[in-house]
mmCIF file of N, CA and C in Angstrom:
data_model
loop_
_atom_site.group_PDB
_atom_site.id
_atom_site.type_symbol
_atom_site.label_atom_id
_atom_site.label_comp_id
_atom_site.label_asym_id
_atom_site.label_seq_id
_atom_site.Cartn_x
_atom_site.Cartn_y
_atom_site.Cartn_z
ATOM 1 N N MET A 1 26.654 14.903 -22.840
ATOM 2 C CA MET A 1 25.963 13.785 -23.106
ATOM 3 C C MET A 1 25.630 13.588 -24.438
ATOM 4 N N LYS A 2 26.103 12.181 -24.922
ATOM 5 C CA LYS A 2 25.675 11.840 -26.276
ATOM 6 C C LYS A 2 24.338 11.264 -26.240
ATOM 7 N N ILE A 3 23.617 11.451 -27.286
ATOM 8 C CA ILE A 3 22.203 10.793 -27.523
ATOM 9 C C ILE A 3 22.462 9.313 -28.327
ATOM 10 N N ASP A 4 21.799 8.555 -27.796
ATOM 11 C CA ASP A 4 22.163 7.139 -28.625
ATOM 12 C C ASP A 4 20.778 7.074 -29.660
ATOM 13 N N GLU A 5 21.236 7.372 -30.906
ATOM 14 C CA GLU A 5 20.284 7.396 -31.878
ATOM 15 C C GLU A 5 19.779 6.079 -32.177
ATOM 16 N N LYS A 6 20.443 4.666 -31.804
ATOM 17 C CA LYS A 6 19.479 3.752 -31.914
ATOM 18 C C LYS A 6 18.544 3.581 -31.087
ATOM 19 N N LYS A 7 18.748 4.196 -29.716
ATOM 20 C CA LYS A 7 17.711 3.910 -28.785
ATOM 21 C C LYS A 7 16.467 5.045 -29.080
ATOM 22 N N ILE A 8 16.719 5.982 -29.765
ATOM 23 C CA ILE A 8 15.801 6.904 -30.064
ATOM 24 C C ILE A 8 14.919 6.321 -31.224
ATOM 25 N N ALA A 9 15.663 5.792 -32.147
ATOM 26 C CA ALA A 9 14.918 4.975 -33.154
ATOM 27 C C ALA A 9 14.065 3.921 -32.876
ATOM 28 N N SER A 10 14.314 3.392 -31.718
ATOM 29 C CA SER A 10 13.690 2.079 -31.024
ATOM 30 C C SER A 10 12.480 2.219 -30.422
ATOM 31 N N LEU A 11 12.437 3.819 -29.910
ATOM 32 C CA LEU A 11 10.995 4.250 -29.066
ATOM 33 C C LEU A 11 9.823 3.892 -29.824
ATOM 34 N N LYS A 12 8.905 3.464 -29.056
ATOM 35 C CA LYS A 12 7.303 3.362 -29.658
ATOM 36 C C LYS A 12 6.503 4.601 -29.367
ATOM 37 N N THR A 13 5.683 4.744 -30.208
ATOM 38 C CA THR A 13 4.647 5.855 -29.924
ATOM 39 C C THR A 13 3.764 5.288 -28.923
ATOM 40 N N ALA A 14 2.927 6.171 -27.987
ATOM 41 C CA ALA A 14 1.680 5.643 -27.342
ATOM 42 C C ALA A 14 0.797 4.775 -28.267
ATOM 43 N N GLY A 15 0.575 5.479 -29.371
ATOM 44 C CA GLY A 15 -0.395 4.762 -30.314
ATOM 45 C C GLY A 15 0.097 3.429 -30.714
ATOM 46 N N GLU A 16 1.437 3.191 -30.946
ATOM 47 C CA GLU A 16 1.954 2.050 -31.279
ATOM 48 C C GLU A 16 1.684 0.970 -30.054
ATOM 49 N N ILE A 17 2.052 1.421 -28.980
ATOM 50 C CA ILE A 17 1.965 0.742 -27.677
ATOM 51 C C ILE A 17 0.364 0.244 -27.416
ATOM 52 N N LEU A 18 -0.472 1.079 -27.542
ATOM 53 C CA LEU A 18 -1.716 0.808 -27.442
ATOM 54 C C LEU A 18 -2.120 -0.182 -28.473
ATOM 55 N N GLU A 19 -1.921 -0.058 -29.496
ATOM 56 C CA GLU A 19 -2.179 -0.921 -30.799
ATOM 57 C C GLU A 19 -1.522 -2.419 -30.421
ATOM 58 N N LYS A 20 -0.557 -2.554 -29.778
ATOM 59 C CA LYS A 20 -0.090 -3.697 -29.716
ATOM 60 C C LYS A 20 -0.487 -4.622 -28.610
ATOM 61 N N GLU A 21 -1.145 -3.869 -27.449
ATOM 62 C CA GLU A 21 -1.301 -4.293 -26.190
ATOM 63 C C GLU A 21 -3.165 -4.467 -26.420
ATOM 64 N N PHE A 22 -3.841 -3.511 -27.119
ATOM 65 C CA PHE A 22 -5.388 -3.662 -27.094
ATOM 66 C C PHE A 22 -5.855 -3.583 -28.559
ATOM 67 N N GLY A 23 -5.016 -3.726 -29.623
ATOM 68 C CA GLY A 23 -5.686 -3.736 -30.792
ATOM 69 C C GLY A 23 -5.909 -2.481 -31.456
ATOM 70 N N ALA A 24 -6.143 -2.364 -32.568
ATOM 71 C CA ALA A 24 -6.403 -1.149 -33.419
ATOM 72 C C ALA A 24 -7.414 -0.233 -33.103
ATOM 73 N N GLU A 25 -7.436 1.040 -33.221
ATOM 74 C CA GLU A 25 -8.622 1.742 -32.876
ATOM 75 C C GLU A 25 -9.868 1.382 -33.454
ATOM 76 N N GLY A 26 -10.817 1.182 -32.718
ATOM 77 C CA GLY A 26 -12.126 0.781 -33.396
ATOM 78 C C GLY A 26 -12.531 -0.687 -33.196
ATOM 79 N N THR A 27 -11.506 -1.402 -32.596
ATOM 80 C CA THR A 27 -11.633 -3.002 -32.059
ATOM 81 C C THR A 27 -12.374 -2.894 -30.837
ATOM 82 N N THR A 28 -13.229 -3.915 -30.249
ATOM 83 C CA THR A 28 -14.008 -4.255 -29.045
ATOM 84 C C THR A 28 -12.781 -4.217 -28.066
ATOM 85 N N LYS A 29 -11.839 -4.601 -28.317
ATOM 86 C CA LYS A 29 -10.853 -4.685 -27.195
ATOM 87 C C LYS A 29 -10.218 -3.128 -26.830
ATOM 88 N N ARG A 30 -10.052 -2.429 -27.784
ATOM 89 C CA ARG A 30 -9.531 -1.058 -27.854
ATOM 90 C C ARG A 30 -10.642 -0.379 -27.103
ATOM 91 N N GLN A 31 -11.786 -0.431 -27.616
ATOM 92 C CA GLN A 31 -12.849 0.307 -27.049
ATOM 93 C C GLN A 31 -13.243 0.030 -25.262
ATOM 94 N N GLU A 32 -12.874 -1.331 -25.041
ATOM 95 C CA GLU A 32 -13.174 -1.567 -23.553
ATOM 96 C C GLU A 32 -12.005 -0.930 -23.066
ATOM 97 N N PHE A 33 -10.813 -0.962 -23.407
ATOM 98 C CA PHE A 33 -9.692 -0.229 -22.877
ATOM 99 C C PHE A 33 -10.081 1.295 -22.686
ATOM 100 N N HIS A 34 -10.513 1.712 -23.610
ATOM 101 C CA HIS A 34 -10.799 3.418 -23.571
ATOM 102 C C HIS A 34 -11.439 3.752 -22.541
ATOM 103 N N ALA A 35 -12.666 2.846 -22.497
ATOM 104 C CA ALA A 35 -13.820 3.054 -21.362
ATOM 105 C C ALA A 35 -13.240 2.770 -20.250
ATOM 106 N N LYS A 36 -12.441 1.916 -19.774
ATOM 107 C CA LYS A 36 -11.752 1.543 -18.598
ATOM 108 C C LYS A 36 -10.988 2.714 -18.147
ATOM 109 N N ALA A 37 -10.164 3.387 -19.247
ATOM 110 C CA ALA A 37 -9.319 4.380 -19.006
ATOM 111 C C ALA A 37 -10.087 5.443 -18.482
ATOM 112 N N GLN A 38 -11.114 5.806 -19.283
ATOM 113 C CA GLN A 38 -12.116 7.099 -18.971
ATOM 114 C C GLN A 38 -12.706 7.007 -17.479
ATOM 115 N N SER A 39 -13.027 5.796 -17.254
ATOM 116 C CA SER A 39 -13.571 5.753 -15.744
ATOM 117 C C SER A 39 -12.590 6.038 -14.888
ATOM 118 N N TRP A 40 -11.433 5.381 -15.011
ATOM 119 C CA TRP A 40 -10.192 5.666 -14.065
ATOM 120 C C TRP A 40 -10.023 7.147 -14.152
ATOM 121 N N TYR A 41 -9.951 7.775 -15.231
ATOM 122 C CA TYR A 41 -9.478 9.190 -15.010
ATOM 123 C C TYR A 41 -10.467 10.084 -14.547
ATOM 124 N N TYR A 42 -11.908 9.901 -14.655
ATOM 125 C CA TYR A 42 -12.984 10.775 -13.991
ATOM 126 C C TYR A 42 -13.204 10.339 -12.480
ATOM 127 N N GLY A 43 -12.599 9.419 -12.255
ATOM 128 C CA GLY A 43 -12.585 8.865 -10.681
ATOM 129 C C GLY A 43 -11.471 9.405 -10.119
ATOM 130 N N GLU A 44 -10.345 9.443 -10.904
ATOM 131 C CA GLU A 44 -9.186 10.395 -10.186
ATOM 132 C C GLU A 44 -9.555 11.925 -10.069
ATOM 133 N N ILE A 45 -10.297 12.361 -11.082
ATOM 134 C CA ILE A 45 -10.688 13.782 -10.755
ATOM 135 C C ILE A 45 -11.608 13.993 -9.642
ATOM 136 N N LEU A 46 -12.548 13.076 -9.350
ATOM 137 C CA LEU A 46 -13.437 13.172 -8.369
ATOM 138 C C LEU A 46 -12.739 12.937 -7.041
ATOM 139 N N ARG A 47 -12.011 11.832 -7.102
ATOM 140 C CA ARG A 47 -11.276 11.786 -5.660
ATOM 141 C C ARG A 47 -10.192 12.896 -5.269
ATOM 142 N N ASP A 48 -9.497 13.312 -6.476
ATOM 143 C CA ASP A 48 -8.655 14.494 -5.867
ATOM 144 C C ASP A 48 -9.482 15.651 -5.323
ATOM 145 N N ARG A 49 -10.660 15.881 -5.991
ATOM 146 C CA ARG A 49 -11.262 17.072 -5.561
ATOM 147 C C ARG A 49 -12.131 16.841 -4.138
ATOM 148 N N ARG A 50 -12.361 15.670 -3.850
ATOM 149 C CA ARG A 50 -12.886 15.311 -2.558
ATOM 150 C C ARG A 50 -11.939 15.251 -1.697
ATOM 151 N N LYS A 51 -10.790 14.968 -1.929
ATOM 152 C CA LYS A 51 -9.734 15.128 -0.904
ATOM 153 C C LYS A 51 -9.278 16.441 -0.666
ATOM 154 N N ALA A 52 -9.413 17.368 -1.873
ATOM 155 C CA ALA A 52 -8.752 18.735 -1.774
ATOM 156 C C ALA A 52 -10.077 19.568 -0.891
ATOM 157 N N LYS A 53 -11.219 19.023 -0.672
ATOM 158 C CA LYS A 53 -12.207 19.367 0.083
ATOM 159 C C LYS A 53 -12.116 18.823 1.305
ATOM 160 N N LYS A 54 -11.387 18.111 1.497
ATOM 161 C CA LYS A 54 -11.150 17.349 3.066
ATOM 162 C C LYS A 54 -12.605 16.586 3.341
ATOM 163 N N MET A 55 -13.040 16.019 2.574
ATOM 164 C CA MET A 55 -14.272 15.241 2.846
ATOM 165 C C MET A 55 -13.884 13.706 2.768
ATOM 166 N N THR A 56 -14.690 12.938 3.292
ATOM 167 C CA THR A 56 -14.326 11.446 3.361
ATOM 168 C C THR A 56 -15.421 10.909 2.272
ATOM 169 N N GLN A 57 -15.160 9.868 1.892
ATOM 170 C CA GLN A 57 -16.173 9.181 1.157
ATOM 171 C C GLN A 57 -17.504 9.006 1.503
ATOM 172 N N GLN A 58 -17.669 8.772 2.783
ATOM 173 C CA GLN A 58 -18.904 8.644 3.545
ATOM 174 C C GLN A 58 -19.576 10.116 3.500
ATOM 175 N N GLN A 59 -18.831 11.122 3.938
ATOM 176 C CA GLN A 59 -19.526 12.457 3.913
ATOM 177 C C GLN A 59 -20.126 12.718 2.437
ATOM 178 N N LEU A 60 -19.194 12.347 1.249
ATOM 179 C CA LEU A 60 -19.855 12.693 -0.004
ATOM 180 C C LEU A 60 -20.897 11.818 -0.379
ATOM 181 N N ALA A 61 -20.774 10.606 -0.015
ATOM 182 C CA ALA A 61 -22.010 9.664 -0.217
ATOM 183 C C ALA A 61 -23.260 10.274 0.539
ATOM 184 N N ASP A 62 -23.104 10.579 1.455
ATOM 185 C CA ASP A 62 -24.264 10.987 2.302
ATOM 186 C C ASP A 62 -24.853 12.291 1.723
ATOM 187 N N GLU A 63 -23.857 13.092 1.203
ATOM 188 C CA GLU A 63 -24.569 14.264 0.478
ATOM 189 C C GLU A 63 -25.104 14.014 -0.662
ATOM 190 N N VAL A 64 -24.675 12.989 -1.589
ATOM 191 C CA VAL A 64 -25.349 12.924 -2.691
ATOM 192 C C VAL A 64 -26.367 11.780 -2.672
ATOM 193 N N GLY A 65 -26.407 10.912 -1.482
ATOM 194 C CA GLY A 65 -27.548 10.005 -1.336
ATOM 195 C C GLY A 65 -27.063 8.711 -1.818
ATOM 196 N N MET A 66 -25.781 8.296 -1.809
ATOM 197 C CA MET A 66 -25.460 6.930 -2.306
ATOM 198 C C MET A 66 -24.629 6.230 -1.403
ATOM 199 N N GLN A 67 -24.149 5.046 -1.754
ATOM 200 C CA GLN A 67 -23.442 4.345 -0.795
ATOM 201 C C GLN A 67 -21.942 4.707 -0.798
ATOM 202 N N ARG A 68 -21.290 4.501 0.214
ATOM 203 C CA ARG A 68 -19.783 4.919 0.357
ATOM 204 C C ARG A 68 -19.048 3.965 -0.604
ATOM 205 N N SER A 69 -19.534 2.479 -0.747
ATOM 206 C CA SER A 69 -18.725 1.659 -1.407
ATOM 207 C C SER A 69 -18.857 2.218 -2.838
ATOM 208 N N TYR A 70 -20.070 2.452 -3.364
ATOM 209 C CA TYR A 70 -20.235 3.110 -4.678
ATOM 210 C C TYR A 70 -19.306 4.250 -4.846
ATOM 211 N N ILE A 71 -19.158 5.180 -4.119
ATOM 212 C CA ILE A 71 -18.197 6.511 -4.370
ATOM 213 C C ILE A 71 -16.745 5.667 -4.489
ATOM 214 N N ALA A 72 -16.351 4.629 -3.621
ATOM 215 C CA ALA A 72 -15.080 4.191 -3.752
ATOM 216 C C ALA A 72 -14.712 3.417 -5.071
ATOM 217 N N ARG A 73 -15.946 2.548 -5.425
ATOM 218 C CA ARG A 73 -15.709 2.037 -6.937
ATOM 219 C C ARG A 73 -15.672 3.144 -8.121
ATOM 220 N N ILE A 74 -16.307 4.042 -8.045
ATOM 221 C CA ILE A 74 -16.318 5.070 -8.927
ATOM 222 C C ILE A 74 -14.787 5.874 -8.861
ATOM 223 N N GLU A 75 -14.291 6.105 -7.763
ATOM 224 C CA GLU A 75 -12.864 6.601 -7.477
ATOM 225 C C GLU A 75 -11.937 5.653 -8.052
ATOM 226 N N LYS A 76 -12.116 4.484 -7.945
ATOM 227 C CA LYS A 76 -11.005 3.458 -8.409
ATOM 228 C C LYS A 76 -11.147 3.083 -9.887
ATOM 229 N N GLY A 77 -12.413 3.666 -10.594
ATOM 230 C CA GLY A 77 -12.756 3.466 -11.930
ATOM 231 C C GLY A 77 -13.060 2.062 -12.191
ATOM 232 N N GLU A 78 -13.607 1.481 -11.091
ATOM 233 C CA GLU A 78 -14.121 0.046 -11.313
ATOM 234 C C GLU A 78 -15.658 -0.062 -11.618
ATOM 235 N N THR A 79 -16.406 0.985 -11.923
ATOM 236 C CA THR A 79 -17.837 1.098 -12.398
ATOM 237 C C THR A 79 -17.927 2.027 -13.434
ATOM 238 N N ASP A 80 -19.115 1.982 -14.409
ATOM 239 C CA ASP A 80 -19.585 2.846 -15.141
ATOM 240 C C ASP A 80 -20.507 3.830 -14.739
ATOM 241 N N ILE A 81 -20.054 4.832 -14.441
ATOM 242 C CA ILE A 81 -21.007 5.662 -13.713
ATOM 243 C C ILE A 81 -22.164 6.460 -14.756
ATOM 244 N N GLN A 82 -23.210 6.462 -14.255
ATOM 245 C CA GLN A 82 -24.150 7.232 -15.087
ATOM 246 C C GLN A 82 -23.934 8.866 -15.040
ATOM 247 N N MET A 83 -24.412 9.598 -16.091
ATOM 248 C CA MET A 83 -24.204 10.881 -16.066
ATOM 249 C C MET A 83 -24.717 11.735 -14.979
ATOM 250 N N SER A 84 -25.981 11.174 -14.457
ATOM 251 C CA SER A 84 -26.695 11.771 -13.635
ATOM 252 C C SER A 84 -26.196 11.928 -12.290
ATOM 253 N N SER A 85 -25.471 10.404 -11.992
ATOM 254 C CA SER A 85 -24.664 10.390 -10.633
ATOM 255 C C SER A 85 -23.468 11.202 -10.665
ATOM 256 N N PHE A 86 -22.681 11.022 -11.812
ATOM 257 C CA PHE A 86 -21.485 12.132 -12.188
ATOM 258 C C PHE A 86 -21.847 13.635 -11.766
ATOM 259 N N LEU A 87 -22.953 13.994 -12.408
ATOM 260 C CA LEU A 87 -23.305 15.307 -12.269
ATOM 261 C C LEU A 87 -23.614 15.803 -10.806
ATOM 262 N N ARG A 88 -24.091 14.855 -10.139
ATOM 263 C CA ARG A 88 -24.695 15.033 -8.748
ATOM 264 C C ARG A 88 -23.195 15.125 -7.662
ATOM 265 N N ILE A 89 -22.429 14.004 -8.172
ATOM 266 C CA ILE A 89 -21.130 14.154 -7.339
ATOM 267 C C ILE A 89 -20.341 15.283 -7.612
ATOM 268 N N ALA A 90 -20.264 15.571 -8.941
ATOM 269 C CA ALA A 90 -19.324 16.859 -9.214
ATOM 270 C C ALA A 90 -20.061 18.261 -8.548
ATOM 271 N N SER A 91 -21.286 18.279 -8.578
ATOM 272 C CA SER A 91 -21.957 19.259 -8.179
ATOM 273 C C SER A 91 -21.662 19.328 -6.603
ATOM 274 N N ALA A 92 -21.920 18.409 -5.735
ATOM 275 C CA ALA A 92 -21.354 18.391 -4.289
ATOM 276 C C ALA A 92 -20.072 18.557 -4.246
ATOM 277 N N LEU A 93 -19.133 18.470 -5.161
ATOM 278 C CA LEU A 93 -17.801 18.751 -5.005
ATOM 279 C C LEU A 93 -17.368 20.111 -5.400
ATOM 280 N N GLY A 94 -18.477 20.948 -5.809
ATOM 281 C CA GLY A 94 -18.134 22.202 -6.567
ATOM 282 C C GLY A 94 -17.362 22.188 -7.766
ATOM 283 N N ILE A 95 -17.593 21.170 -8.512
ATOM 284 C CA ILE A 95 -17.022 21.036 -9.943
ATOM 285 C C ILE A 95 -18.072 21.596 -10.908
ATOM 286 N N GLN A 96 -17.957 22.637 -11.533
ATOM 287 C CA GLN A 96 -18.816 23.468 -12.330
ATOM 288 C C GLN A 96 -18.329 22.912 -14.102
ATOM 289 N N LEU A 97 -19.417 22.121 -14.290
ATOM 290 C CA LEU A 97 -19.044 21.291 -15.938
ATOM 291 C C LEU A 97 -19.707 22.310 -17.021
ATOM 292 N N ILE A 98 -20.634 22.987 -16.489
ATOM 293 C CA ILE A 98 -21.242 23.983 -17.498
ATOM 294 C C ILE A 98 -20.928 25.319 -17.302
ATOM 295 N N PRO A 99 -20.466 26.116 -18.206
ATOM 296 C CA PRO A 99 -19.963 27.385 -18.022
ATOM 297 C C PRO A 99 -20.872 28.504 -17.381
ATOM 298 N N ASN A 100 -20.771 29.017 -16.596
ATOM 299 C CA ASN A 100 -21.582 30.356 -16.230
ATOM 300 C C ASN A 100 -21.332 31.560 -16.727
ATOM 301 N N TYR A 101 -22.054 31.780 -17.843
ATOM 302 C CA TYR A 101 -21.986 33.025 -18.740
ATOM 303 C C TYR A 101 -22.547 34.322 -18.379
ATOM 304 N N ALA A 102 -23.190 33.939 -16.892
ATOM 305 C CA ALA A 102 -23.754 35.163 -16.425
ATOM 306 C C ALA A 102 -22.861 36.202 -15.900
#
């Protein structure tokens, strides 16, 4: 198989694509994108863990004292979650964020 050097040369880096779509690092648009990407990422982690524990959104919501709709928005990355809420949910899912040195 022959490598097409022209195609290789025309490939863009992730940074170049992000800059084209959302502006340079430090710009408001890029910061907003980064915040949304992080919300989505953490929501994915929580959702995957919840499913691995075979819990429904309602069961998780009941355990942490939140609405199921709020859990759904977190898992979709549609809301900015407060650290206290994130820690409660993570704890209910058995996610350890602080190393146990004991």
